[in-house]
């Protein structure tokens, strides 16, 4: 089975940096995904890590350590529109999602 | 490209009735679609994998006779909630892959079901 943990909530100031951690315990591992979900909307894809290391994509970066079962999503230069839930998911053909981290960006 | 739509976006039905939710891939063909359910402030839970031309594969604990899935074409999968009860009220989301072997899933906008 899959056990995926991430913090429930985080608050940060506009322009700041926030790091969302995700730890996982899985029976098999094929990749780790991060999705953004605004309230009442479907998730949108942010990043995918299959190998250890940092993947950078604009203001968003994602890191993976397979030996530690650990990932983080780094959001830089926070904007108000970044207020959303961020979902960590593990899998390949089928995805198992964490409960999500609600990030609130304050002016 | 890779747009997935759902219809309806929200629906209210009475307890005991059935509701059909459609999931369409608008600009690509999807041999496989996925159906998720999300309760408030909870994670997405995979309900079933919908395969074109064959029976759906349901996750453990999901009643296949209650949640009927039909994937009749390469662009359409439907989820029918039969004999709906208030506890079935949830946000139902479908997703699809652009190509077999792709890792990225494209999600539909979701359907909010409220059973009264």
mmCIF file of N, CA and C in Angstrom, chain B residues 14-85:
data_model
loop_
_atom_site.group_PDB
_atom_site.id
_atom_site.type_symbol
_atom_site.label_atom_id
_atom_site.label_comp_id
_atom_site.label_asym_id
_atom_site.label_seq_id
_atom_site.Cartn_x
_atom_site.Cartn_y
_atom_site.Cartn_z
ATOM 1 N N UNK B 14 -32.088 13.508 -5.928
ATOM 2 C CA UNK B 14 -32.763 12.988 -4.745
ATOM 3 C C UNK B 14 -32.231 11.599 -4.412
ATOM 4 N N UNK B 15 -32.278 11.289 -3.148
ATOM 5 C CA UNK B 15 -31.827 9.983 -2.685
ATOM 6 C C UNK B 15 -32.603 8.873 -3.384
ATOM 7 N N UNK B 16 -31.885 7.866 -3.864
ATOM 8 C CA UNK B 16 -32.519 6.740 -4.537
ATOM 9 C C UNK B 16 -32.484 6.824 -6.052
ATOM 10 N N UNK B 17 -32.179 7.990 -6.576
ATOM 11 C CA UNK B 17 -32.112 8.144 -8.028
ATOM 12 C C UNK B 17 -30.693 7.878 -8.524
ATOM 13 N N UNK B 18 -30.542 7.817 -9.842
ATOM 14 C CA UNK B 18 -29.223 7.574 -10.446
ATOM 15 C C UNK B 18 -28.752 8.817 -11.189
ATOM 16 N N UNK B 19 -27.471 9.000 -11.221
ATOM 17 C CA UNK B 19 -26.871 10.161 -11.874
ATOM 18 C C UNK B 19 -25.722 9.705 -12.777
ATOM 19 N N UNK B 20 -25.689 10.230 -13.992
ATOM 20 C CA UNK B 20 -24.617 9.889 -14.930
ATOM 21 C C UNK B 20 -23.697 11.086 -15.123
ATOM 22 N N UNK B 21 -22.414 10.840 -15.017
ATOM 23 C CA UNK B 21 -21.402 11.872 -15.222
ATOM 24 C C UNK B 21 -20.555 11.474 -16.428
ATOM 25 N N UNK B 22 -20.361 12.425 -17.339
ATOM 26 C CA UNK B 22 -19.587 12.153 -18.536
ATOM 27 C C UNK B 22 -18.180 12.754 -18.446
ATOM 28 N N UNK B 23 -17.226 12.033 -18.992
ATOM 29 C CA UNK B 23 -15.849 12.504 -19.068
ATOM 30 C C UNK B 23 -15.397 12.346 -20.514
ATOM 31 N N UNK B 24 -14.983 13.458 -21.114
ATOM 32 C CA UNK B 24 -14.579 13.426 -22.513
ATOM 33 C C UNK B 24 -13.158 13.964 -22.699
ATOM 34 N N UNK B 25 -12.404 13.292 -23.535
ATOM 35 C CA UNK B 25 -11.121 13.843 -23.972
ATOM 36 C C UNK B 25 -11.406 14.584 -25.274
ATOM 37 N N UNK B 26 -11.186 15.896 -25.271
ATOM 38 C CA UNK B 26 -11.652 16.738 -26.371
ATOM 39 C C UNK B 26 -10.727 16.729 -27.582
ATOM 40 N N UNK B 27 -9.456 16.613 -27.378
ATOM 41 C CA UNK B 27 -8.537 16.742 -28.508
ATOM 42 C C UNK B 27 -7.541 15.595 -28.584
ATOM 43 N N UNK B 28 -7.870 14.503 -27.945
ATOM 44 C CA UNK B 28 -7.021 13.323 -28.046
ATOM 45 C C UNK B 28 -7.846 12.086 -27.716
ATOM 46 N N UNK B 29 -7.313 10.948 -28.076
ATOM 47 C CA UNK B 29 -7.998 9.700 -27.779
ATOM 48 C C UNK B 29 -7.384 9.067 -26.534
ATOM 49 N N UNK B 30 -8.230 8.628 -25.657
ATOM 50 C CA UNK B 30 -7.763 8.078 -24.388
ATOM 51 C C UNK B 30 -8.257 6.641 -24.227
ATOM 52 N N UNK B 31 -7.340 5.704 -24.326
ATOM 53 C CA UNK B 31 -7.735 4.314 -24.119
ATOM 54 C C UNK B 31 -8.008 4.035 -22.650
ATOM 55 N N UNK B 32 -7.410 4.856 -21.799
ATOM 56 C CA UNK B 32 -7.587 4.669 -20.359
ATOM 57 C C UNK B 32 -7.956 5.984 -19.696
ATOM 58 N N UNK B 33 -8.987 5.953 -18.900
ATOM 59 C CA UNK B 33 -9.369 7.104 -18.087
ATOM 60 C C UNK B 33 -9.486 6.641 -16.642
ATOM 61 N N UNK B 34 -9.356 7.574 -15.733
ATOM 62 C CA UNK B 34 -9.413 7.266 -14.310
ATOM 63 C C UNK B 34 -10.518 8.084 -13.662
ATOM 64 N N UNK B 35 -11.188 7.484 -12.706
ATOM 65 C CA UNK B 35 -12.225 8.178 -11.949
ATOM 66 C C UNK B 35 -11.790 8.282 -10.485
ATOM 67 N N UNK B 36 -11.849 9.522 -9.982
ATOM 68 C CA UNK B 36 -11.489 9.800 -8.599
ATOM 69 C C UNK B 36 -12.691 10.395 -7.860
ATOM 70 N N UNK B 37 -12.638 10.305 -6.546
ATOM 71 C CA UNK B 37 -13.631 10.952 -5.702
ATOM 72 C C UNK B 37 -12.868 11.734 -4.636
ATOM 73 N N UNK B 38 -13.377 12.907 -4.324
ATOM 74 C CA UNK B 38 -12.712 13.754 -3.340
ATOM 75 C C UNK B 38 -13.744 14.342 -2.393
ATOM 76 N N UNK B 39 -13.634 13.999 -1.110
ATOM 77 C CA UNK B 39 -14.486 14.588 -0.087
ATOM 78 C C UNK B 39 -13.821 15.867 0.407
ATOM 79 N N UNK B 40 -14.610 16.776 0.990
ATOM 80 C CA UNK B 40 -14.067 18.073 1.419
ATOM 81 C C UNK B 40 -12.830 17.929 2.290
ATOM 82 N N UNK B 41 -11.813 18.677 1.943
ATOM 83 C CA UNK B 41 -10.554 18.725 2.683
ATOM 84 C C UNK B 41 -9.855 17.365 2.750
ATOM 85 N N UNK B 42 -10.177 16.501 1.832
ATOM 86 C CA UNK B 42 -9.507 15.206 1.771
ATOM 87 C C UNK B 42 -8.836 15.034 0.416
ATOM 88 N N UNK B 43 -8.075 13.977 0.311
ATOM 89 C CA UNK B 43 -7.328 13.746 -0.911
ATOM 90 C C UNK B 43 -8.193 13.111 -1.987
ATOM 91 N N UNK B 44 -7.651 13.097 -3.184
ATOM 92 C CA UNK B 44 -8.313 12.371 -4.259
ATOM 93 C C UNK B 44 -8.128 10.872 -4.023
ATOM 94 N N UNK B 45 -9.219 10.150 -4.127
ATOM 95 C CA UNK B 45 -9.145 8.700 -3.980
ATOM 96 C C UNK B 45 -9.517 8.060 -5.310
ATOM 97 N N UNK B 46 -8.625 7.241 -5.832
ATOM 98 C CA UNK B 46 -8.913 6.559 -7.082
ATOM 99 C C UNK B 46 -10.033 5.556 -6.872
ATOM 100 N N UNK B 47 -11.054 5.666 -7.704
ATOM 101 C CA UNK B 47 -12.179 4.735 -7.620
ATOM 102 C C UNK B 47 -12.004 3.572 -8.581
ATOM 103 N N UNK B 48 -11.644 3.916 -9.824
ATOM 104 C CA UNK B 48 -11.576 2.878 -10.843
ATOM 105 C C UNK B 48 -10.789 3.353 -12.049
ATOM 106 N N UNK B 49 -10.315 2.388 -12.792
ATOM 107 C CA UNK B 49 -9.641 2.640 -14.057
ATOM 108 C C UNK B 49 -10.578 2.187 -15.165
ATOM 109 N N UNK B 50 -10.859 3.090 -16.070
ATOM 110 C CA UNK B 50 -11.795 2.824 -17.150
ATOM 111 C C UNK B 50 -11.022 2.514 -18.428
ATOM 112 N N UNK B 51 -11.280 1.360 -19.004
ATOM 113 C CA UNK B 51 -10.568 0.916 -20.200
ATOM 114 C C UNK B 51 -11.527 0.830 -21.377
ATOM 115 N N UNK B 52 -11.172 1.459 -22.477
ATOM 116 C CA UNK B 52 -12.023 1.464 -23.654
ATOM 117 C C UNK B 52 -12.245 0.053 -24.160
ATOM 118 N N UNK B 53 -13.504 -0.298 -24.315
ATOM 119 C CA UNK B 53 -13.849 -1.584 -24.877
ATOM 120 C C UNK B 53 -13.788 -2.759 -23.927
ATOM 121 N N UNK B 54 -13.513 -2.496 -22.663
ATOM 122 C CA UNK B 54 -13.467 -3.600 -21.701
ATOM 123 C C UNK B 54 -13.998 -3.132 -20.348
ATOM 124 N N UNK B 55 -14.081 -4.063 -19.424
ATOM 125 C CA UNK B 55 -14.624 -3.721 -18.110
ATOM 126 C C UNK B 55 -13.652 -2.843 -17.325
ATOM 127 N N UNK B 56 -14.238 -2.003 -16.483
ATOM 128 C CA UNK B 56 -13.416 -1.149 -15.634
ATOM 129 C C UNK B 56 -12.781 -1.963 -14.513
ATOM 130 N N UNK B 57 -11.683 -1.478 -14.032
ATOM 131 C CA UNK B 57 -11.001 -2.089 -12.898
ATOM 132 C C UNK B 57 -11.241 -1.221 -11.675
ATOM 133 N N UNK B 58 -11.882 -1.778 -10.668
ATOM 134 C CA UNK B 58 -12.254 -1.009 -9.485
ATOM 135 C C UNK B 58 -11.243 -1.191 -8.362
ATOM 136 N N UNK B 59 -11.039 -0.126 -7.615
ATOM 137 C CA UNK B 59 -10.171 -0.191 -6.444
ATOM 138 C C UNK B 59 -10.893 -0.900 -5.303
ATOM 139 N N UNK B 60 -10.093 -1.393 -4.404
ATOM 140 C CA UNK B 60 -10.658 -2.115 -3.264
ATOM 141 C C UNK B 60 -11.604 -1.213 -2.480
ATOM 142 N N UNK B 61 -12.762 -1.753 -2.161
ATOM 143 C CA UNK B 61 -13.746 -1.013 -1.373
ATOM 144 C C UNK B 61 -14.740 -0.216 -2.200
ATOM 145 N N UNK B 62 -14.550 -0.152 -3.495
ATOM 146 C CA UNK B 62 -15.481 0.571 -4.366
ATOM 147 C C UNK B 62 -16.467 -0.430 -4.961
ATOM 148 N N UNK B 63 -17.755 -0.173 -4.766
ATOM 149 C CA UNK B 63 -18.789 -1.101 -5.234
ATOM 150 C C UNK B 63 -19.022 -0.926 -6.728
ATOM 151 N N UNK B 64 -18.686 -1.941 -7.492
ATOM 152 C CA UNK B 64 -18.823 -1.826 -8.942
ATOM 153 C C UNK B 64 -20.276 -1.792 -9.390
ATOM 154 N N UNK B 65 -21.183 -2.359 -8.599
ATOM 155 C CA UNK B 65 -22.597 -2.329 -8.983
ATOM 156 C C UNK B 65 -23.240 -0.999 -8.651
ATOM 157 N N UNK B 66 -22.598 -0.232 -7.807
ATOM 158 C CA UNK B 66 -23.131 1.074 -7.449
ATOM 159 C C UNK B 66 -22.553 2.164 -8.352
ATOM 160 N N UNK B 67 -21.299 2.028 -8.701
ATOM 161 C CA UNK B 67 -20.623 2.996 -9.551
ATOM 162 C C UNK B 67 -20.317 2.319 -10.887
ATOM 163 N N UNK B 68 -21.261 2.494 -11.823
ATOM 164 C CA UNK B 68 -21.141 1.835 -13.114
ATOM 165 C C UNK B 68 -20.304 2.685 -14.060
ATOM 166 N N UNK B 69 -19.310 2.073 -14.651
ATOM 167 C CA UNK B 69 -18.428 2.780 -15.565
ATOM 168 C C UNK B 69 -18.514 2.151 -16.942
ATOM 169 N N UNK B 70 -18.690 3.024 -17.942
ATOM 170 C CA UNK B 70 -18.766 2.583 -19.327
ATOM 171 C C UNK B 70 -17.798 3.430 -20.156
ATOM 172 N N UNK B 71 -16.899 2.770 -20.847
ATOM 173 C CA UNK B 71 -15.914 3.474 -21.680
ATOM 174 C C UNK B 71 -16.134 3.003 -23.113
ATOM 175 N N UNK B 72 -17.193 3.529 -23.717
ATOM 176 C CA UNK B 72 -17.664 3.004 -24.999
ATOM 177 C C UNK B 72 -16.857 3.489 -26.196
ATOM 178 N N UNK B 73 -16.154 4.593 -26.045
ATOM 179 C CA UNK B 73 -15.358 5.100 -27.170
ATOM 180 C C UNK B 73 -14.035 5.630 -26.646
ATOM 181 N N UNK B 74 -13.166 5.986 -27.558
ATOM 182 C CA UNK B 74 -11.838 6.467 -27.171
ATOM 183 C C UNK B 74 -11.846 7.879 -26.621
ATOM 184 N N UNK B 75 -13.016 8.531 -26.631
ATOM 185 C CA UNK B 75 -13.077 9.896 -26.123
ATOM 186 C C UNK B 75 -14.121 10.080 -25.036
ATOM 187 N N UNK B 76 -14.789 9.014 -24.638
ATOM 188 C CA UNK B 76 -15.871 9.170 -23.662
ATOM 189 C C UNK B 76 -15.900 8.028 -22.654
ATOM 190 N N UNK B 77 -15.909 8.410 -21.391
ATOM 191 C CA UNK B 77 -16.154 7.464 -20.310
ATOM 192 C C UNK B 77 -17.271 8.044 -19.452
ATOM 193 N N UNK B 78 -18.158 7.187 -18.988
ATOM 194 C CA UNK B 78 -19.237 7.658 -18.120
ATOM 195 C C UNK B 78 -19.219 6.920 -16.795
ATOM 196 N N UNK B 79 -19.570 7.664 -15.752
ATOM 197 C CA UNK B 79 -19.712 7.104 -14.407
ATOM 198 C C UNK B 79 -21.149 7.318 -13.980
ATOM 199 N N UNK B 80 -21.846 6.237 -13.683
ATOM 200 C CA UNK B 80 -23.225 6.342 -13.208
ATOM 201 C C UNK B 80 -23.279 5.934 -11.747
ATOM 202 N N UNK B 81 -23.728 6.852 -10.925
ATOM 203 C CA UNK B 81 -23.935 6.568 -9.503
ATOM 204 C C UNK B 81 -25.368 6.092 -9.359
ATOM 205 N N UNK B 82 -25.540 4.827 -9.054
ATOM 206 C CA UNK B 82 -26.883 4.259 -8.968
ATOM 207 C C UNK B 82 -27.397 4.312 -7.537
ATOM 208 N N UNK B 83 -28.710 4.491 -7.422
ATOM 209 C CA UNK B 83 -29.356 4.541 -6.112
ATOM 210 C C UNK B 83 -28.552 5.421 -5.153
ATOM 211 N N UNK B 84 -28.404 6.655 -5.554
ATOM 212 C CA UNK B 84 -27.530 7.567 -4.806
ATOM 213 C C UNK B 84 -28.063 7.830 -3.398
ATOM 214 N N UNK B 85 -27.135 7.986 -2.470
ATOM 215 C CA UNK B 85 -27.460 8.322 -1.091
ATOM 216 C C UNK B 85 -26.671 9.574 -0.695
#
